[in-house]
mmCIF file of C-alpha atoms in Angstrom:
data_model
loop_
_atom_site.group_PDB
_atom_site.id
_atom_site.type_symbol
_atom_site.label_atom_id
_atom_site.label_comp_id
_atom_site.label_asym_id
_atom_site.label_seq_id
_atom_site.Cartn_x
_atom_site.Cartn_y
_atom_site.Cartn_z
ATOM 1 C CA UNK A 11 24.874 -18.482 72.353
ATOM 2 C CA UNK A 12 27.324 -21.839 71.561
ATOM 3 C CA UNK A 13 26.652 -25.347 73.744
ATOM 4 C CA UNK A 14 30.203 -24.192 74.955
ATOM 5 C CA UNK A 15 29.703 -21.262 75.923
ATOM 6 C CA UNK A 16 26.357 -22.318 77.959
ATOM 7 C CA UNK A 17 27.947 -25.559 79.391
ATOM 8 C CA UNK A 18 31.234 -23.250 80.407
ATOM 9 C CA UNK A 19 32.107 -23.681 83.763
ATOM 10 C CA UNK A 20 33.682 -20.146 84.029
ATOM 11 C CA UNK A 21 30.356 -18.477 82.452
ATOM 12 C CA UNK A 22 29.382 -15.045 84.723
ATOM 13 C CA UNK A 23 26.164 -16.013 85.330
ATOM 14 C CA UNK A 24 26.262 -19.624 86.233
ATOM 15 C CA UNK A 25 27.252 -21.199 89.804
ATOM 16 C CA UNK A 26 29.492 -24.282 90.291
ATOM 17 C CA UNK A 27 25.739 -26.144 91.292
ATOM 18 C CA UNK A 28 24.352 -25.074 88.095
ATOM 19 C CA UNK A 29 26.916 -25.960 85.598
ATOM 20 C CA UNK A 30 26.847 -29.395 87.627
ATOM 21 C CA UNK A 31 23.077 -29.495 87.436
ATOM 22 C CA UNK A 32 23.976 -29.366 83.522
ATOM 23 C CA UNK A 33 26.028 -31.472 83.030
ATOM 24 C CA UNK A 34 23.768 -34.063 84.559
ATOM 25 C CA UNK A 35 20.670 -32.832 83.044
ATOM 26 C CA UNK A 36 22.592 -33.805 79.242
ATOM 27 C CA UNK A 37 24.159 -36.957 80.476
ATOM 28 C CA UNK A 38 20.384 -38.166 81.018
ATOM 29 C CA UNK A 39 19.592 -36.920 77.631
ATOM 30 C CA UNK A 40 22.775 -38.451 76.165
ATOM 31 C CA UNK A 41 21.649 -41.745 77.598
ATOM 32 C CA UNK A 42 17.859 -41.823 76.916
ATOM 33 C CA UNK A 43 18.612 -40.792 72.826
ATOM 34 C CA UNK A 44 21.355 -43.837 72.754
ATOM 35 C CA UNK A 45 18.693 -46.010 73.923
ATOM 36 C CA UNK A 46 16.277 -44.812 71.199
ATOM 37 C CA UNK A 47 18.411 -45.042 68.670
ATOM 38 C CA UNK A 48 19.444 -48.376 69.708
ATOM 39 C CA UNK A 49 19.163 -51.156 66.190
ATOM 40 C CA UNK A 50 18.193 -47.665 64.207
ATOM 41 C CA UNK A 51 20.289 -47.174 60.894
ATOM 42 C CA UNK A 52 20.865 -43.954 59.369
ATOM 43 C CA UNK A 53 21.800 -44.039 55.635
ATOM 44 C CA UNK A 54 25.347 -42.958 54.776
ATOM 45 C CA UNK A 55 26.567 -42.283 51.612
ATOM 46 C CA UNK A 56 28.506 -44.827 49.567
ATOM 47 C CA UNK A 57 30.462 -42.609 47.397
ATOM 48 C CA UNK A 58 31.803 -39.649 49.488
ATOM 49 C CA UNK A 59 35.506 -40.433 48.795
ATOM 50 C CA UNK A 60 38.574 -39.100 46.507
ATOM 51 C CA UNK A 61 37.987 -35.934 43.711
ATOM 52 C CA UNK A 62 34.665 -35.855 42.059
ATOM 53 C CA UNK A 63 34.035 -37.147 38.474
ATOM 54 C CA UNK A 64 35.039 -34.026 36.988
ATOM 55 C CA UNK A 65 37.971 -33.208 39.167
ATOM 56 C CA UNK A 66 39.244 -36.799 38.223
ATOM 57 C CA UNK A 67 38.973 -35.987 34.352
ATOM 58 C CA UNK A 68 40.281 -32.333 34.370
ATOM 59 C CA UNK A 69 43.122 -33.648 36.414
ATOM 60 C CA UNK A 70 44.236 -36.584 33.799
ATOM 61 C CA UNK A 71 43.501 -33.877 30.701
ATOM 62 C CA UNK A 72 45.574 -31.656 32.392
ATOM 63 C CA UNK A 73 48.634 -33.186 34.050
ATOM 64 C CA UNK A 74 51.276 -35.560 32.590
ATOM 65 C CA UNK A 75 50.050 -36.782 29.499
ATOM 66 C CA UNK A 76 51.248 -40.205 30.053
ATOM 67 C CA UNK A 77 48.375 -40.553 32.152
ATOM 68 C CA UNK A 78 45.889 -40.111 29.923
ATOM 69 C CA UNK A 79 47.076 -42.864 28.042
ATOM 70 C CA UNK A 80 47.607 -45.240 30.435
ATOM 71 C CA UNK A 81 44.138 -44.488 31.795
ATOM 72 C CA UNK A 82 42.379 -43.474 28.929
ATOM 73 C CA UNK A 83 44.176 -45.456 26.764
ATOM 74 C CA UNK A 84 44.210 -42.734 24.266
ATOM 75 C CA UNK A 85 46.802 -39.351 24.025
ATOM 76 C CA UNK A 86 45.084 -35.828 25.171
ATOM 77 C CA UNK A 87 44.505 -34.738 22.118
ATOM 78 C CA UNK A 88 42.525 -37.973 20.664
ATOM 79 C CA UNK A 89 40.220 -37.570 23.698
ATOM 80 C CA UNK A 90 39.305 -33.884 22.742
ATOM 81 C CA UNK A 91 38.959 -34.909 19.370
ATOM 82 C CA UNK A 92 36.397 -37.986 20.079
ATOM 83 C CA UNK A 93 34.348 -35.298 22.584
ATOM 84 C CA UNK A 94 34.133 -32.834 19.627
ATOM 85 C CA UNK A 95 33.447 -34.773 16.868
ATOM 86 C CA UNK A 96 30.557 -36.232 19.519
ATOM 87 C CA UNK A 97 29.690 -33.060 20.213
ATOM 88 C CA UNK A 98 29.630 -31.484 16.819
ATOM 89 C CA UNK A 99 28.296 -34.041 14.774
ATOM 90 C CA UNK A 100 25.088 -34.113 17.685
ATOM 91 C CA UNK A 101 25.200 -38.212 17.957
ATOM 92 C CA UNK A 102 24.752 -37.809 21.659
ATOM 93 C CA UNK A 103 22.548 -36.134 23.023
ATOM 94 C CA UNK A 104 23.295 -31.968 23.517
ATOM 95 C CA UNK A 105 24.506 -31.839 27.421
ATOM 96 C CA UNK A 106 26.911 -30.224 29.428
ATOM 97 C CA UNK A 107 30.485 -30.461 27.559
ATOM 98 C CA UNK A 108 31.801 -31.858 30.970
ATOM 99 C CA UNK A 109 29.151 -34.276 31.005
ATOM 100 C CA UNK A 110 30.610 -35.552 27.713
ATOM 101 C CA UNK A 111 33.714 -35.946 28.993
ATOM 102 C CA UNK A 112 32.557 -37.795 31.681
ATOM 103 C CA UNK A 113 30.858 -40.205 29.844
ATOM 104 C CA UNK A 114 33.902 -41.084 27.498
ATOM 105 C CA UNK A 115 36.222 -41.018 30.323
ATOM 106 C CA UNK A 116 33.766 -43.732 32.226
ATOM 107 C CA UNK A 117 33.506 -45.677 28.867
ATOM 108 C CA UNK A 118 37.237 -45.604 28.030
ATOM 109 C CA UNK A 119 38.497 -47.082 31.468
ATOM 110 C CA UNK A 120 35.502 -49.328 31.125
ATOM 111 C CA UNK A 121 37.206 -50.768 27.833
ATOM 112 C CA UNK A 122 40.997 -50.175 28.590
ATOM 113 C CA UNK A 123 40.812 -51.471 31.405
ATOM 114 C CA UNK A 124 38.195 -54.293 31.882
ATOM 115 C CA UNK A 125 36.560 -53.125 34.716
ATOM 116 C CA UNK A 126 33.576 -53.585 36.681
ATOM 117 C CA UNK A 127 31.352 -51.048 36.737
ATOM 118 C CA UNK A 128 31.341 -51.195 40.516
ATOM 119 C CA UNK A 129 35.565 -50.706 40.455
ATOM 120 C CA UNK A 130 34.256 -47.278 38.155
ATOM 121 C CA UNK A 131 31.148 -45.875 39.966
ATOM 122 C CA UNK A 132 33.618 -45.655 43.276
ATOM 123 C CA UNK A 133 36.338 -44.176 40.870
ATOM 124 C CA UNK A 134 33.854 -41.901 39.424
ATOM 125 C CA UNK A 135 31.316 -41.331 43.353
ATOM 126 C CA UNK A 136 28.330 -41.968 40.962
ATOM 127 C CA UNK A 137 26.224 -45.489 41.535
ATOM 128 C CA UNK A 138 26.475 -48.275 38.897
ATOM 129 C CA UNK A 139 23.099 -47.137 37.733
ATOM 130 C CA UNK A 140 24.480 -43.792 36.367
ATOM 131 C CA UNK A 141 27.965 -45.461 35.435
ATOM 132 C CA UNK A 142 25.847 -48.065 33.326
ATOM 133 C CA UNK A 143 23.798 -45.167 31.300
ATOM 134 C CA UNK A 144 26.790 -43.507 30.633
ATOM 135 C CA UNK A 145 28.614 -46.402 28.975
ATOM 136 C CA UNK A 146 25.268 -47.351 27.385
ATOM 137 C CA UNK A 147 25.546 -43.340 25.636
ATOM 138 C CA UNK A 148 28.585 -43.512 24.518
ATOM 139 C CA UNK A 149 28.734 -47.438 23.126
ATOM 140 C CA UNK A 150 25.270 -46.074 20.755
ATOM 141 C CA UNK A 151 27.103 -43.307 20.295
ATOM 142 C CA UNK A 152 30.336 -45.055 18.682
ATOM 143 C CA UNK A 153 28.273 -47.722 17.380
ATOM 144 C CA UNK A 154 26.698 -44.964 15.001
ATOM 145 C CA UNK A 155 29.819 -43.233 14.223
ATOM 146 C CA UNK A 156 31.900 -46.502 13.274
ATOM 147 C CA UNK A 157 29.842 -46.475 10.114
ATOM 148 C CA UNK A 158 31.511 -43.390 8.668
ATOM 149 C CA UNK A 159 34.982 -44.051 10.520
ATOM 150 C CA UNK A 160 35.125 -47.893 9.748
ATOM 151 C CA UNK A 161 35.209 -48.042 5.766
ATOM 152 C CA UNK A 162 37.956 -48.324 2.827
ATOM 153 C CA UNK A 163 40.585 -45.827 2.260
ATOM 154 C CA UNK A 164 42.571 -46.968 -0.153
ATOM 155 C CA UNK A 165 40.592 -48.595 -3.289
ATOM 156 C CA UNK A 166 42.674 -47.992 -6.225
ATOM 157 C CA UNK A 167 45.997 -47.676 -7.145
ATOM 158 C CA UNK A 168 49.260 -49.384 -5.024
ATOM 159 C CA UNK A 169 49.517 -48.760 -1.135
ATOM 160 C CA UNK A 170 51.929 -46.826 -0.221
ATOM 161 C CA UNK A 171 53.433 -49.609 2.067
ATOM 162 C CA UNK A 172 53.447 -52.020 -0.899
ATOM 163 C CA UNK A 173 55.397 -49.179 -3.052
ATOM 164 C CA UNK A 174 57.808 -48.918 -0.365
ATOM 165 C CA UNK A 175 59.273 -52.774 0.078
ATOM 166 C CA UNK A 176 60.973 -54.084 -2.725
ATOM 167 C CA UNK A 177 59.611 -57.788 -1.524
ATOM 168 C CA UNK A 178 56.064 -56.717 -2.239
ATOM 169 C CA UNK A 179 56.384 -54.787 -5.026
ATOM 170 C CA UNK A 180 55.448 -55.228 -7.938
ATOM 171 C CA UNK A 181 53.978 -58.341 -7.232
ATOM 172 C CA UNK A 182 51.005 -57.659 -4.708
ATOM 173 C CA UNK A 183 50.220 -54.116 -6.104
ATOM 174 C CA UNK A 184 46.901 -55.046 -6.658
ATOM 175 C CA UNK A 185 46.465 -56.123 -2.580
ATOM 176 C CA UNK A 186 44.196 -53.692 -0.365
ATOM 177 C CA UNK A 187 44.613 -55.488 2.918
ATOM 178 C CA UNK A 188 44.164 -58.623 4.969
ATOM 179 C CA UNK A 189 40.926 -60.531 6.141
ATOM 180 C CA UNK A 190 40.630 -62.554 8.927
ATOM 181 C CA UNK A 191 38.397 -63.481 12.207
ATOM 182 C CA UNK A 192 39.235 -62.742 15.876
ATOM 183 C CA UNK A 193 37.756 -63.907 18.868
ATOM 184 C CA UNK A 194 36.535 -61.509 21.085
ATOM 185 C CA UNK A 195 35.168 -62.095 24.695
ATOM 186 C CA UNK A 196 31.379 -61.080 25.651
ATOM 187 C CA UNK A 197 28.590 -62.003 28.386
ATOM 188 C CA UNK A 198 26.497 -64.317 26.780
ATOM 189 C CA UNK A 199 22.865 -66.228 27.967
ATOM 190 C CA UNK A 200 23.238 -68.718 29.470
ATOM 191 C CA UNK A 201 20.895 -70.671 27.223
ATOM 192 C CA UNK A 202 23.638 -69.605 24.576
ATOM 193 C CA UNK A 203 26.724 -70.670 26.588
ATOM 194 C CA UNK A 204 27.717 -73.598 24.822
ATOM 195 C CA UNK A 205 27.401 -71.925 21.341
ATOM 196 C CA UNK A 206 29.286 -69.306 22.585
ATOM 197 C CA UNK A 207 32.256 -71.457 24.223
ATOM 198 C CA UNK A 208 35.008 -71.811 21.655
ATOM 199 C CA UNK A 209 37.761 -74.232 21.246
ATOM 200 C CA UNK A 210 40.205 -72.583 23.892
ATOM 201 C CA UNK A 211 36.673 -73.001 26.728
ATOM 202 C CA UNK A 212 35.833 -69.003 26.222
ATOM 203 C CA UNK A 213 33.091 -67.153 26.182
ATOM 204 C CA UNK A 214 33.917 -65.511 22.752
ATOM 205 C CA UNK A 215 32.273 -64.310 19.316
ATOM 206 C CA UNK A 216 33.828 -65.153 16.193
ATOM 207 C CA UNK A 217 34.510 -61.429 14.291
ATOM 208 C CA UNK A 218 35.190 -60.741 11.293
ATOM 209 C CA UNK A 219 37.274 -57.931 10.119
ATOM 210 C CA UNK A 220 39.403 -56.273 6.820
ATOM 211 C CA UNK A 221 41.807 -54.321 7.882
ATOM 212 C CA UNK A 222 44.543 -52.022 4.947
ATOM 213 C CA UNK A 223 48.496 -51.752 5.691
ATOM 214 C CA UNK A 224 47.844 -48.538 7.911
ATOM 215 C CA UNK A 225 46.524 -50.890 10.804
ATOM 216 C CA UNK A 226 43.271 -49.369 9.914
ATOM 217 C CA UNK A 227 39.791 -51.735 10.024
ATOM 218 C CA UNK A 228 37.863 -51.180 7.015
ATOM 219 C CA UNK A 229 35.160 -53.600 7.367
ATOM 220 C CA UNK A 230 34.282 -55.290 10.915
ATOM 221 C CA UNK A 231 31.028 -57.901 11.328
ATOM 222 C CA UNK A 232 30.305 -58.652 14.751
ATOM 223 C CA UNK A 233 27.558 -61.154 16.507
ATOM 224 C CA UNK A 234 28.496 -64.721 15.260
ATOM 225 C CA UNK A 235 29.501 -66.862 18.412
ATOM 226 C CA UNK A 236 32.632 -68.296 19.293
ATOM 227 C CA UNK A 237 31.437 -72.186 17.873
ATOM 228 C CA UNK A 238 30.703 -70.640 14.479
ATOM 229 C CA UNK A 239 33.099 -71.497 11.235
ATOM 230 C CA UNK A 240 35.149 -68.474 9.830
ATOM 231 C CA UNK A 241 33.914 -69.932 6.323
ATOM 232 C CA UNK A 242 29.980 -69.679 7.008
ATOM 233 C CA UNK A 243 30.646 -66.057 8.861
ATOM 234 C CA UNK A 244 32.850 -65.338 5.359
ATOM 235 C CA UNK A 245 29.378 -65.719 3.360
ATOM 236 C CA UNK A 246 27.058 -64.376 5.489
ATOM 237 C CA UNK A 247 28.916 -61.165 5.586
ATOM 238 C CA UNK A 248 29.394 -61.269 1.889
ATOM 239 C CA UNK A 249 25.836 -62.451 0.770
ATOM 240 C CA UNK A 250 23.697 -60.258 3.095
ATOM 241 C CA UNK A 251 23.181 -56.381 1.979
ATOM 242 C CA UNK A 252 22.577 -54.964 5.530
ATOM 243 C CA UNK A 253 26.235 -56.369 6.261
ATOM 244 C CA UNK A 254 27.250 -53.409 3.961
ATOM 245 C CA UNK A 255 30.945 -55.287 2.350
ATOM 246 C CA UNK A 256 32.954 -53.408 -0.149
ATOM 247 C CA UNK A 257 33.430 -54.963 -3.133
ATOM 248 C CA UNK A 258 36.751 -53.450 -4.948
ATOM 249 C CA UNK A 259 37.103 -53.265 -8.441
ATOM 250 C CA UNK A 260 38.242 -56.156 -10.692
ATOM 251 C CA UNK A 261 41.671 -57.155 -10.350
ATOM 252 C CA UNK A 262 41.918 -56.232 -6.571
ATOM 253 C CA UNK A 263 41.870 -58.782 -3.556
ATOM 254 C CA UNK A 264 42.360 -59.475 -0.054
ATOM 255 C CA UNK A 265 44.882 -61.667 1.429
ATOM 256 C CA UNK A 266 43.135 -64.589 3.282
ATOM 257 C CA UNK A 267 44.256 -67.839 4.939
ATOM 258 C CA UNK A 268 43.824 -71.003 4.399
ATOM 259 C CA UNK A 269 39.767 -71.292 5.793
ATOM 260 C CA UNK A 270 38.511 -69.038 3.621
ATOM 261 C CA UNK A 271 37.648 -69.793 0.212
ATOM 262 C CA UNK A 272 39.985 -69.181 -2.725
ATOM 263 C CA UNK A 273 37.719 -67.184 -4.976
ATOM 264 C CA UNK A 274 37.580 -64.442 -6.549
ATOM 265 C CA UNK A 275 38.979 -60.953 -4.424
ATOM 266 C CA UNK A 276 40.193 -63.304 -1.658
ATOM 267 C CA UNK A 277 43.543 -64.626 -2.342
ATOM 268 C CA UNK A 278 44.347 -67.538 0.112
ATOM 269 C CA UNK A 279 47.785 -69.366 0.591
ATOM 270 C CA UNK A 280 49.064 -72.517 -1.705
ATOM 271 C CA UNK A 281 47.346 -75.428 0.160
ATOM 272 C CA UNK A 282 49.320 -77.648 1.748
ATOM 273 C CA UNK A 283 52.615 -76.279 1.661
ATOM 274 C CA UNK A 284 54.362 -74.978 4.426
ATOM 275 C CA UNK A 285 53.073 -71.452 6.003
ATOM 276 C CA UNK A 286 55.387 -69.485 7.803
ATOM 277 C CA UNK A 287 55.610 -65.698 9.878
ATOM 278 C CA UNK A 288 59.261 -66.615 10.499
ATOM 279 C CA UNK A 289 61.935 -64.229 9.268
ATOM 280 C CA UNK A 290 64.415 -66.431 10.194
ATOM 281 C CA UNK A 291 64.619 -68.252 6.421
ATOM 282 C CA UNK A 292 66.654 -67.296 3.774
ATOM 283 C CA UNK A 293 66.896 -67.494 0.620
ATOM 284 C CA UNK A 294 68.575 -70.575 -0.009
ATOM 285 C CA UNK A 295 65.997 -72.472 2.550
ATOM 286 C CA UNK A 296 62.732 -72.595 0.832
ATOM 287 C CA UNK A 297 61.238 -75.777 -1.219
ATOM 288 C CA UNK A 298 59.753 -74.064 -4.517
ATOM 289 C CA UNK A 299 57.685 -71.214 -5.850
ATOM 290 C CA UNK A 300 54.443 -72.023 -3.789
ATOM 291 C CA UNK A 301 56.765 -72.434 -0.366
ATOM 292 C CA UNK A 302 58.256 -68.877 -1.147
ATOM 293 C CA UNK A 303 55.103 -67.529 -2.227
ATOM 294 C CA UNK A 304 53.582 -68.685 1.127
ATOM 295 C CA UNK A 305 56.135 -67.344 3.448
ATOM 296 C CA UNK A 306 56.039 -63.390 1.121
ATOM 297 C CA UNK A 307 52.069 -63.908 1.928
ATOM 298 C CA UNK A 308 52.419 -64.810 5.795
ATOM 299 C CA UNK A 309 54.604 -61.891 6.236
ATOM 300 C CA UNK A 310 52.298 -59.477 4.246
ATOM 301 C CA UNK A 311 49.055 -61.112 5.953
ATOM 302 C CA UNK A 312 50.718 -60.550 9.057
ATOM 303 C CA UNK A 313 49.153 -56.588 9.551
ATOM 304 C CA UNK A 314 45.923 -58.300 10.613
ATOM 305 C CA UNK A 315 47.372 -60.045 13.230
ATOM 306 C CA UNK A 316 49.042 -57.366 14.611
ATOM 307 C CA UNK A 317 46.324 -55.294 14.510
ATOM 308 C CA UNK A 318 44.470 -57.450 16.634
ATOM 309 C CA UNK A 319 46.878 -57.686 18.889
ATOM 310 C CA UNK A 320 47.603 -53.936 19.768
ATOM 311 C CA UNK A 321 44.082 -53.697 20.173
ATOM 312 C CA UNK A 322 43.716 -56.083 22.508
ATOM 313 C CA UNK A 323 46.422 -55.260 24.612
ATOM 314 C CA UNK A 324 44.938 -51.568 24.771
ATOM 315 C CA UNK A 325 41.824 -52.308 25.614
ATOM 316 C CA UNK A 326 41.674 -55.120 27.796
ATOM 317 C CA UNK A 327 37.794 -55.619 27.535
ATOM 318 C CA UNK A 328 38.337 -57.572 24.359
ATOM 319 C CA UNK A 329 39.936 -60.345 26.093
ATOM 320 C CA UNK A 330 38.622 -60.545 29.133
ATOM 321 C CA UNK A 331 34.799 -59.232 29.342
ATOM 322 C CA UNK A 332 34.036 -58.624 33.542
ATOM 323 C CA UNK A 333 30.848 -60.202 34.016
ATOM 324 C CA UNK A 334 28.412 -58.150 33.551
ATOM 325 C CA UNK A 335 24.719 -58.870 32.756
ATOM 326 C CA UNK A 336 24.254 -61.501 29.231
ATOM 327 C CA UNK A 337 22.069 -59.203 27.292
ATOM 328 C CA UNK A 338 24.753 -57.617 25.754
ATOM 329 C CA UNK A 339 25.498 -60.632 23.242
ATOM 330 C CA UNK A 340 23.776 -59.995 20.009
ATOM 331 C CA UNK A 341 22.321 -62.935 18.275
ATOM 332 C CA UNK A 342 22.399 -62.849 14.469
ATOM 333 C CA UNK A 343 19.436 -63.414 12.931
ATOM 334 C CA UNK A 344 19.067 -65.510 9.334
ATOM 335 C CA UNK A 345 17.421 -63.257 6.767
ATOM 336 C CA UNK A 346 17.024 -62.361 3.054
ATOM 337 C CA UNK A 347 20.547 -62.857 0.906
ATOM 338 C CA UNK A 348 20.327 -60.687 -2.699
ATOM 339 C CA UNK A 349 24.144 -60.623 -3.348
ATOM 340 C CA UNK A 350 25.293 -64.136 -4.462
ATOM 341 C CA UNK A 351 28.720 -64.895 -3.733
ATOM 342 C CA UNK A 352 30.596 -66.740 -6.583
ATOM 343 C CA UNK A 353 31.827 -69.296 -5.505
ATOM 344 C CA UNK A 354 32.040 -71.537 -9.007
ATOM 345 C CA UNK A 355 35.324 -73.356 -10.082
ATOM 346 C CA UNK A 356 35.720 -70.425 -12.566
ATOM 347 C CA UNK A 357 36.048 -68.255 -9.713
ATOM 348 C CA UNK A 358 38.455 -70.973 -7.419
ATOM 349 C CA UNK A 359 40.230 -70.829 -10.690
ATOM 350 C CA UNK A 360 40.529 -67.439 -11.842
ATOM 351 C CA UNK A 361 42.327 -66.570 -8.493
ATOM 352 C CA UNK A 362 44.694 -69.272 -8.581
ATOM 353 C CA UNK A 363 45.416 -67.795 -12.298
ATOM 354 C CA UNK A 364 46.092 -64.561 -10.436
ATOM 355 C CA UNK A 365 48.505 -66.539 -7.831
ATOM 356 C CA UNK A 366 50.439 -68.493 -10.071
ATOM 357 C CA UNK A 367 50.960 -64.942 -12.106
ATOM 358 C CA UNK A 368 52.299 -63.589 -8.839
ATOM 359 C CA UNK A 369 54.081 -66.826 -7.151
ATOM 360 C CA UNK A 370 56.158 -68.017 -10.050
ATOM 361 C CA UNK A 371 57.903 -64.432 -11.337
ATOM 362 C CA UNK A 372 58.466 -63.695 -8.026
ATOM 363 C CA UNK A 373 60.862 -66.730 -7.222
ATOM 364 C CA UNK A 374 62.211 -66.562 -10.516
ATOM 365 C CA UNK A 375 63.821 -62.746 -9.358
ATOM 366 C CA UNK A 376 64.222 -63.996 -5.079
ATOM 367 C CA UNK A 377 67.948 -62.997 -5.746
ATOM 368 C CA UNK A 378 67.134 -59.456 -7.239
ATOM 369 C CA UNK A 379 67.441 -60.597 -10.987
#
């Protein structure tokens, strides 16, 4: 029998007096357990709003695809592909394909969107304890799969892209890509803050990175912080073996600017001379050979810095880190060097052999000759 149906007035075998009787009888008990419970606090769930984790991903997989990459940052099919290469390949660990999912779909909004993990955890009704070991899977995860993705492509031969544009070829044939640094923003000690505060007042690391003409990075060395010199992060990289460079075969070279040393493989601007991104010159308005040359190797260099910038602007983490805890900043430790860079006047000279070669045919045909 219901509380209704006992308290009902109307009930057969009840009297007016003893519904009334009751109804007093439960106001006393209503009364005594408020005062009982008086300063008492029952727990209450925190997350217990909105679809579920998995409701949330199935319903951005599965409905207009433009929201998948505006949330994800990433198309449909890219997701699926990331979950079963992670899958296959066994880098994480063998769970539930949903949990997989989950996990990238917590990292990726994480990273597209520079969150807080708090911001996630009530996206996701988990607590920032499981949103945090989620991320933590998936950045390991990555981490060891960037070894085989990140690498050289395209080590012999002309690129495609340089075959294609009468204003690079035939003179940089022999050009793989572009090197350059990057500041990217991170949580760092604060016994490391000031080493880490670069000349715009950021919390950054200085990162290096070789990237070919697809807008793919072949080489990427992170840790240095944001006070550090591209030129001293240019030799580490180069000098230590765990750092893993590829050195290409003789004859081939990366564009560079002006920082970086002009040695062999690294091909940097003519020094003070004007250097210029602007396609707003023609023909007519340049100085000499080295002026021309500068302005073909701005525009050519110019990949890298539109490869930074695309990923930057997709995944907003890079330029703005939330403020999460500072043991995520890696400190790079000196050690052992076995390769030594040359770095000899034969070298410096060598490449600006290979320059000249390039620079001074070129301007002699700037009119198509």
């Amino acid at each position: 029998m219901s509380d209704n149906e006992f308290l009902d007035d109307d009930h057969p075998f009840l009297g007016d007096g003893d519904a009334d009787a009751i109804d007093e009888a439960y106001m006393v008990w209503l009364m005594w357990m408020t005062n009982e419970n008086v300063g008492r606090r029952y727990p209450m769930p925190q997350h217990n709003i909105g679809l579920r984790g998995d409701q949330y991903i199935q319903g951005v997989l599965n409905g207009n695809p433009r929201t998948c990459i505006e949330m994800f940052r990433m198309e449909v099919t890219a997701f699926e592909y990331i979950c079963q290469v992670l899958w296959e390949t066994l880098i994480m660990e063998p769970t539930e394909r949903t949990e997989l999912e989950k996990s990238l779909a917590i990292f990726c909004l994480i990273v597209g969107h520079g969150q807080g993990q708090r911001v996630v955890a009530d996206r996701f009704q988990h607590s920032t304890e499981t949103i945090n070991r989620h991320v933590k899977t998936v950045t390991r995860a990555l981490h060891e799969l960037g070894r085989s993705v990140i690498r050289p492509t395209h080590t012999v031969g002309v690129h495609p892209y340089i075959a294609s544009n009468r204003h690079n070829y035939s003179w940089f044939q022999n050009c793989l890509g572009a090197m350059n640094d990057t500041m990217i923003s991170v949580a760092a000690p604060a016994r490391l803050g000031n080493a880490y505060r670069n000349r715009h007042g950021r919390i950054a690391q200085n990162v290096l990175c070789v990237c070919d003409f697809d807008m793919k990075f072949t080489y990427v060395y992170t840790g240095w912080e944001g006070t550090a010199h591209d030129a001293r992060i240019f030799m580490d990289a180069l000098s230590r073996p765990d750092n893993q460079f590829t050195w290409s075969a003789p004859g081939y070279y990366y564009l560079v600017d002006a920082t970086f040393p002009c040695i062999e493989m690294f091909m940097p601007p003519y020094p003070r001379e004007r250097y210029h991104q602007s396609d707003s010159y023609n023909e007519d308005g340049f100085w000499g050979y080295k002026d021309y040359f500068n302005y073909r190797h701005s525009s050519l260099r110019n990949v890298i810095e539109h490869t930074f910038s695309l990923l930057k602007r997709r995944f907003r983490i890079l330029y703005a880190m939330p403020p999460y805890r500072p043991n995520m900043a890696t400190e790079i430790e000196s050690g052992e060097t076995s390769h030594v860079v040359d770095m000899s006047s034969e070298s410096a000279q060598a490449m600006g052999t290979m320059r000249d070669a390039i620079a001074l045919p070129m301007w002699a045909h700037r009119f198509g000759q």
